[in-house]
PDB file of C-alpha atoms and ligand atoms in Angstrom:
ATOM      1  CA  MET A   1      -0.074  -0.090   0.039  1.00  0.00           C
ATOM      2  CA  ILE A   2       1.144   3.597  -0.917  1.00  0.00           C
ATOM      3  CA  ALA A   3       0.438   4.704   2.623  1.00  0.00           C
ATOM      4  CA  ASP A   4       2.878   2.177   4.035  1.00  0.00           C
ATOM      5  CA  LYS A   5       5.611   4.016   2.137  1.00  0.00           C
ATOM      6  CA  ALA A   6       4.399   7.669   3.855  1.00  0.00           C
ATOM      7  CA  ARG A   7       6.976   8.878   6.314  1.00  0.00           C
ATOM      8  CA  PHE A   8       6.939  12.004   8.768  1.00  0.00           C
ATOM      9  CA  ARG A   9      10.152  14.008   8.771  1.00  0.00           C
ATOM     10  CA  ILE A  10      10.008  14.854  12.238  1.00  0.00           C
ATOM     11  CA  ILE A  11       9.788  11.666  13.123  1.00  0.00           C
ATOM     12  CA  ARG A  12      12.742  11.566  15.676  1.00  0.00           C
ATOM     13  CA  ARG A  13      11.047  14.782  17.291  1.00  0.00           C
ATOM     14  CA  LEU A  14       7.645  13.066  17.607  1.00  0.00           C
ATOM     15  CA  GLU A  15       9.335  10.071  19.418  1.00  0.00           C
ATOM     16  CA  ARG A  16      10.768  12.938  21.953  1.00  0.00           C
ATOM     17  CA  ILE A  17       7.359  13.798  22.236  1.00  0.00           C
ATOM     18  CA  VAL A  18       5.617  11.009  23.326  1.00  0.00           C
ATOM     19  CA  GLY A  19       8.456   9.235  24.735  1.00  0.00           C
ATOM     20  CA  TYR A  20       8.618   5.989  22.926  1.00  0.00           C
ATOM     21  CA  ARG A  21       9.475   4.409  19.401  1.00  0.00           C
ATOM     22  CA  LEU A  22       7.527   5.198  16.482  1.00  0.00           C
ATOM     23  CA  PRO A  23       7.389   3.235  13.203  1.00  0.00           C
ATOM     24  CA  LEU A  24       8.562   4.638  10.155  1.00  0.00           C
ATOM     25  CA  SER A  25       5.304   4.535   8.853  1.00  0.00           C
ATOM     26  CA  ALA A  26       3.451   7.804   9.287  1.00  0.00           C
ATOM     27  CA  PHE A  27       0.136   5.239   8.811  1.00  0.00           C
ATOM     28  CA  HIS A  28       1.327   2.604  11.179  1.00  0.00           C
ATOM     29  CA  GLY A  29      -1.600   2.139  13.765  1.00  0.00           C
ATOM     30  CA  THR A  30       0.954   3.418  16.649  1.00  0.00           C
ATOM     31  CA  THR A  31       1.854   6.637  14.839  1.00  0.00           C
ATOM     32  CA  LEU A  32      -1.661   7.094  14.052  1.00  0.00           C
ATOM     33  CA  GLU A  33      -2.484   6.394  17.482  1.00  0.00           C
ATOM     34  CA  ALA A  34      -0.149   8.851  18.849  1.00  0.00           C
ATOM     35  CA  ILE A  35      -1.239  11.729  16.566  1.00  0.00           C
ATOM     36  CA  SER A  36      -4.780  11.130  17.361  1.00  0.00           C
ATOM     37  CA  SER A  37      -4.470  11.348  20.939  1.00  0.00           C
ATOM     38  CA  LYS A  38      -3.712  14.714  20.501  1.00  0.00           C
ATOM     39  CA  LEU A  39      -0.398  15.126  22.218  1.00  0.00           C
ATOM     40  CA  ASN A  40       1.336  17.936  23.282  1.00  0.00           C
ATOM     41  CA  PHE A  41       2.172  20.009  20.105  1.00  0.00           C
ATOM     42  CA  ASP A  42       3.059  23.054  21.744  1.00  0.00           C
ATOM     43  CA  GLN A  43       6.888  21.941  22.126  1.00  0.00           C
ATOM     44  CA  LEU A  44       6.746  21.735  17.941  1.00  0.00           C
ATOM     45  CA  ASP A  45       7.454  24.908  15.996  1.00  0.00           C
ATOM     46  CA  PRO A  46       4.444  26.315  14.572  1.00  0.00           C
ATOM     47  CA  THR A  47       4.918  24.945  10.668  1.00  0.00           C
ATOM     48  CA  THR A  48       5.354  21.516  12.193  1.00  0.00           C
ATOM     49  CA  ARG A  49       2.658  22.080  14.301  1.00  0.00           C
ATOM     50  CA  GLU A  50       0.267  23.198  11.343  1.00  0.00           C
ATOM     51  CA  GLN A  51       1.162  20.152   9.438  1.00  0.00           C
ATOM     52  CA  LEU A  52       0.413  17.945  12.158  1.00  0.00           C
ATOM     53  CA  LEU A  53      -2.737  19.585  12.440  1.00  0.00           C
ATOM     54  CA  ALA A  54      -3.537  19.421   8.517  1.00  0.00           C
ATOM     55  CA  PHE A  55      -2.609  15.622   8.551  1.00  0.00           C
ATOM     56  CA  PHE A  56      -5.046  15.119  11.281  1.00  0.00           C
ATOM     57  CA  ASP A  57      -7.973  16.946   9.667  1.00  0.00           C
ATOM     58  CA  ALA A  58      -7.173  15.444   6.717  1.00  0.00           C
ATOM     59  CA  PHE A  59      -7.109  11.701   7.694  1.00  0.00           C
ATOM     60  CA  LEU A  60      -7.899  11.288  10.956  1.00  0.00           C
ATOM     61  CA  LYS A  61     -11.607  12.554  11.468  1.00  0.00           C
ATOM     62  CA  CYS A  62     -14.145   9.861  11.215  1.00  0.00           C
ATOM     63  CA  LYS A  63     -16.689   8.282  13.471  1.00  0.00           C
ATOM     64  CA  CYS A  64     -15.581   4.680  13.337  1.00  0.00           C
ATOM     65  CA  ARG A  65     -15.541   3.261  16.718  1.00  0.00           C
ATOM     66  CA  ASP A  66     -12.203   1.560  15.892  1.00  0.00           C
ATOM     67  CA  SER A  67     -10.620   4.702  14.698  1.00  0.00           C
ATOM     68  CA  PRO A  68      -7.741   5.595  13.447  1.00  0.00           C
ATOM     69  CA  LEU A  69      -7.039   1.930  12.919  1.00  0.00           C
ATOM     70  CA  CYS A  70     -10.166   1.768  11.082  1.00  0.00           C
ATOM     71  CA  GLY A  71      -8.374   1.809   7.334  1.00  0.00           C
ATOM     72  CA  CYS A  72     -10.044   5.683   6.610  1.00  0.00           C
ATOM     73  CA  PRO A  73      -6.999   7.093   7.051  1.00  0.00           C
ATOM     74  CA  GLU A  74      -4.926   5.264   4.487  1.00  0.00           C
ATOM     75  CA  ARG A  75      -8.172   5.198   2.094  1.00  0.00           C
ATOM     76  CA  LYS A  76      -8.383   8.923   2.325  1.00  0.00           C
ATOM     77  CA  PHE A  77      -4.629   9.253   1.689  1.00  0.00           C
ATOM     78  CA  THR A  78      -4.555   7.052  -1.422  1.00  0.00           C
ATOM     79  CA  ARG A  79      -7.800   9.072  -2.792  1.00  0.00           C
ATOM     80  CA  LEU A  80      -6.090  12.430  -1.947  1.00  0.00           C
ATOM     81  CA  ILE A  81      -2.829  11.218  -4.631  1.00  0.00           C
ATOM     82  CA  ILE A  82      -5.448   9.924  -7.024  1.00  0.00           C
ATOM     83  CA  GLU A  83      -7.334  13.672  -6.695  1.00  0.00           C
ATOM     84  CA  LEU A  84      -4.108  15.429  -6.915  1.00  0.00           C
ATOM     85  CA  ARG A  85      -3.022  13.606  -9.982  1.00  0.00           C
ATOM     86  CA  GLU A  86      -6.806  14.073 -11.353  1.00  0.00           C
ATOM     87  CA  ASN A  87      -5.713  18.018 -10.684  1.00  0.00           C
ATOM     88  CA  GLY A  88      -2.766  17.935 -12.762  1.00  0.00           C
ATOM     89  CA  LEU A  89       0.129  17.315 -10.239  1.00  0.00           C
ATOM     90  CA  ASP A  90       2.803  14.907 -11.416  1.00  0.00           C
ATOM     91  CA  HIS A  91       4.260  12.620  -9.008  1.00  0.00           C
ATOM     92  CA  ARG A  92       7.187  14.822  -7.963  1.00  0.00           C
ATOM     93  CA  GLN A  93       5.063  17.915  -7.607  1.00  0.00           C
ATOM     94  CA  ILE A  94       2.491  15.821  -5.322  1.00  0.00           C
ATOM     95  CA  SER A  95       5.964  14.882  -3.480  1.00  0.00           C
ATOM     96  CA  GLY A  96       6.358  18.446  -2.723  1.00  0.00           C
ATOM     97  CA  TYR A  97       2.936  18.885  -2.005  1.00  0.00           C
ATOM     98  CA  LEU A  98       2.754  15.946   0.767  1.00  0.00           C
ATOM     99  CA  LEU A  99       6.164  17.351   2.431  1.00  0.00           C
ATOM    100  CA  ASP A 100       4.795  21.251   2.457  1.00  0.00           C
ATOM    101  CA  GLU A 101       1.338  20.356   3.887  1.00  0.00           C
ATOM    102  CA  PHE A 102       1.648  17.403   6.001  1.00  0.00           C
ATOM    103  CA  GLY A 103       5.580  17.020   6.406  1.00  0.00           C
ATOM    104  CA  ILE A 104       5.217  13.535   4.860  1.00  0.00           C
ATOM    105  CA  ASP A 105       8.127  12.047   2.940  1.00  0.00           C
ATOM    106  CA  ILE A 106       7.194   9.761  -0.007  1.00  0.00           C
ATOM    107  CA  TYR A 107       9.358   9.033  -2.716  1.00  0.00           C
ATOM    108  CA  PRO A 108       8.328  10.247  -6.284  1.00  0.00           C
ATOM    109  CA  ALA A 109       9.508   7.037  -7.597  1.00  0.00           C
ATOM    110  CA  ASP A 110       6.804   5.337  -5.339  1.00  0.00           C
ATOM    111  CA  LEU A 111       4.066   7.959  -6.382  1.00  0.00           C
ATOM    112  CA  LEU A 112       4.855   7.197  -9.964  1.00  0.00           C
ATOM    113  CA  SER A 113       4.106   3.254  -9.646  1.00  0.00           C
ATOM    114  CA  PHE A 114       1.647   3.559  -7.364  1.00  0.00           C
ATOM    115  CA  LEU A 115      -0.164   5.789  -9.987  1.00  0.00           C
ATOM    116  CA  GLU A 116       0.592   3.400 -13.053  1.00  0.00           C
ATOM    117  CA  ASP A 117      -0.910   0.452 -10.747  1.00  0.00           C
ATOM    118  CA  ALA A 118      -3.924   2.630 -10.017  1.00  0.00           C
ATOM    119  CA  VAL A 119      -4.359   3.119 -14.031  1.00  0.00           C
ATOM    120  CA  HIS A 120      -3.998  -0.940 -14.019  1.00  0.00           C
ATOM    121  CA  VAL A 121      -6.737  -1.549 -11.256  1.00  0.00           C
ATOM    122  CA  PHE A 122      -9.074   1.178 -13.191  1.00  0.00           C
ATOM    123  CA  GLU A 123      -8.334  -0.522 -16.784  1.00  0.00           C
ATOM    124  CA  ALA A 124      -9.624  -3.645 -14.873  1.00  0.00           C
ATOM    125  CA  ILE A 125     -12.901  -2.239 -13.504  1.00  0.00           C
ATOM    126  CA  ARG A 126     -13.359  -0.575 -16.793  1.00  0.00           C
ATOM    127  CA  ASP A 127     -13.229  -4.002 -18.419  1.00  0.00           C
ATOM    128  CA  ILE A 128     -15.732  -5.544 -16.276  1.00  0.00           C
ATOM    129  CA  ALA A 129     -17.820  -2.670 -16.673  1.00  0.00           C
ATOM    130  CA  CYS A 130     -17.815  -3.121 -20.340  1.00  0.00           C
ATOM    131  CA  ILE A 131     -18.512  -6.870 -19.972  1.00  0.00           C
ATOM    132  CA  GLN A 132     -21.664  -6.440 -17.605  1.00  0.00           C
ATOM    133  CA  GLN A 133     -22.377  -3.353 -20.209  1.00  0.00           C
ATOM    134  CA  LYS A 134     -22.477  -0.940 -17.215  1.00  0.00           C
ATOM    135  CA  GLU A 135     -21.755   1.968 -19.818  1.00  0.00           C
ATOM    136  CA  GLY A 136     -22.243   4.747 -17.172  1.00  0.00           C
ATOM    137  CA  LEU A 137     -19.545   3.037 -14.765  1.00  0.00           C
ATOM    138  CA  GLN A 138     -17.407   2.360 -18.047  1.00  0.00           C
ATOM    139  CA  LYS A 139     -17.559   6.076 -19.055  1.00  0.00           C
ATOM    140  CA  SER A 140     -16.610   7.270 -15.387  1.00  0.00           C
ATOM    141  CA  VAL A 141     -13.876   5.056 -15.378  1.00  0.00           C
ATOM    142  CA  GLU A 142     -12.197   6.075 -18.328  1.00  0.00           C
ATOM    143  CA  ALA A 143     -12.453   9.429 -17.278  1.00  0.00           C
ATOM    144  CA  HIS A 144     -10.033   8.945 -14.467  1.00  0.00           C
ATOM    145  CA  ILE A 145      -7.941   6.898 -16.231  1.00  0.00           C
ATOM    146  CA  ALA A 146      -7.542   9.794 -19.002  1.00  0.00           C
ATOM    147  CA  LEU A 147      -6.807  12.330 -16.174  1.00  0.00           C
ATOM    148  CA  ILE A 148      -4.217  10.317 -14.275  1.00  0.00           C
ATOM    149  CA  GLU A 149      -2.467   9.189 -17.649  1.00  0.00           C
ATOM    150  CA  ARG A 150      -2.462  12.815 -19.332  1.00  0.00           C
TER     151      ARG A 150
HETATM  152 ZN1  LIG B 201     -12.972   5.375   9.906  1.00  0.00          ZN
END
């Protein structure tokens, strides 16, 4: 999963604040729980604090009982990457955006291969939609493919 490749640049500082070691992945359950437990962000500089709050707002706001371990954060992250690509950002620009906005490091090459895989998934859905003569779904999936591939 692409979310597994996302890492906080300030992971060491976060560890000092929570007082225990955190996994490398920003979307690992332990990391998500540390952030959603509203740890004391006051020790952080304003930029980092903004980034963590933006991360919280974008990925950790759901009403599931087992939040943040419900899968929503990873799904929202995956959807955001596709949306950014469909809005015209390339894999390098998406990487830069995620760093600016959330303090997340993710390699452009990982984003590129994720987007290529996403196209293959959409193509498989399109083929099934075609076989089942679901024209509306087929057209909508084709539009996604065109936006990602342009
Ligand atoms: Zn959820």
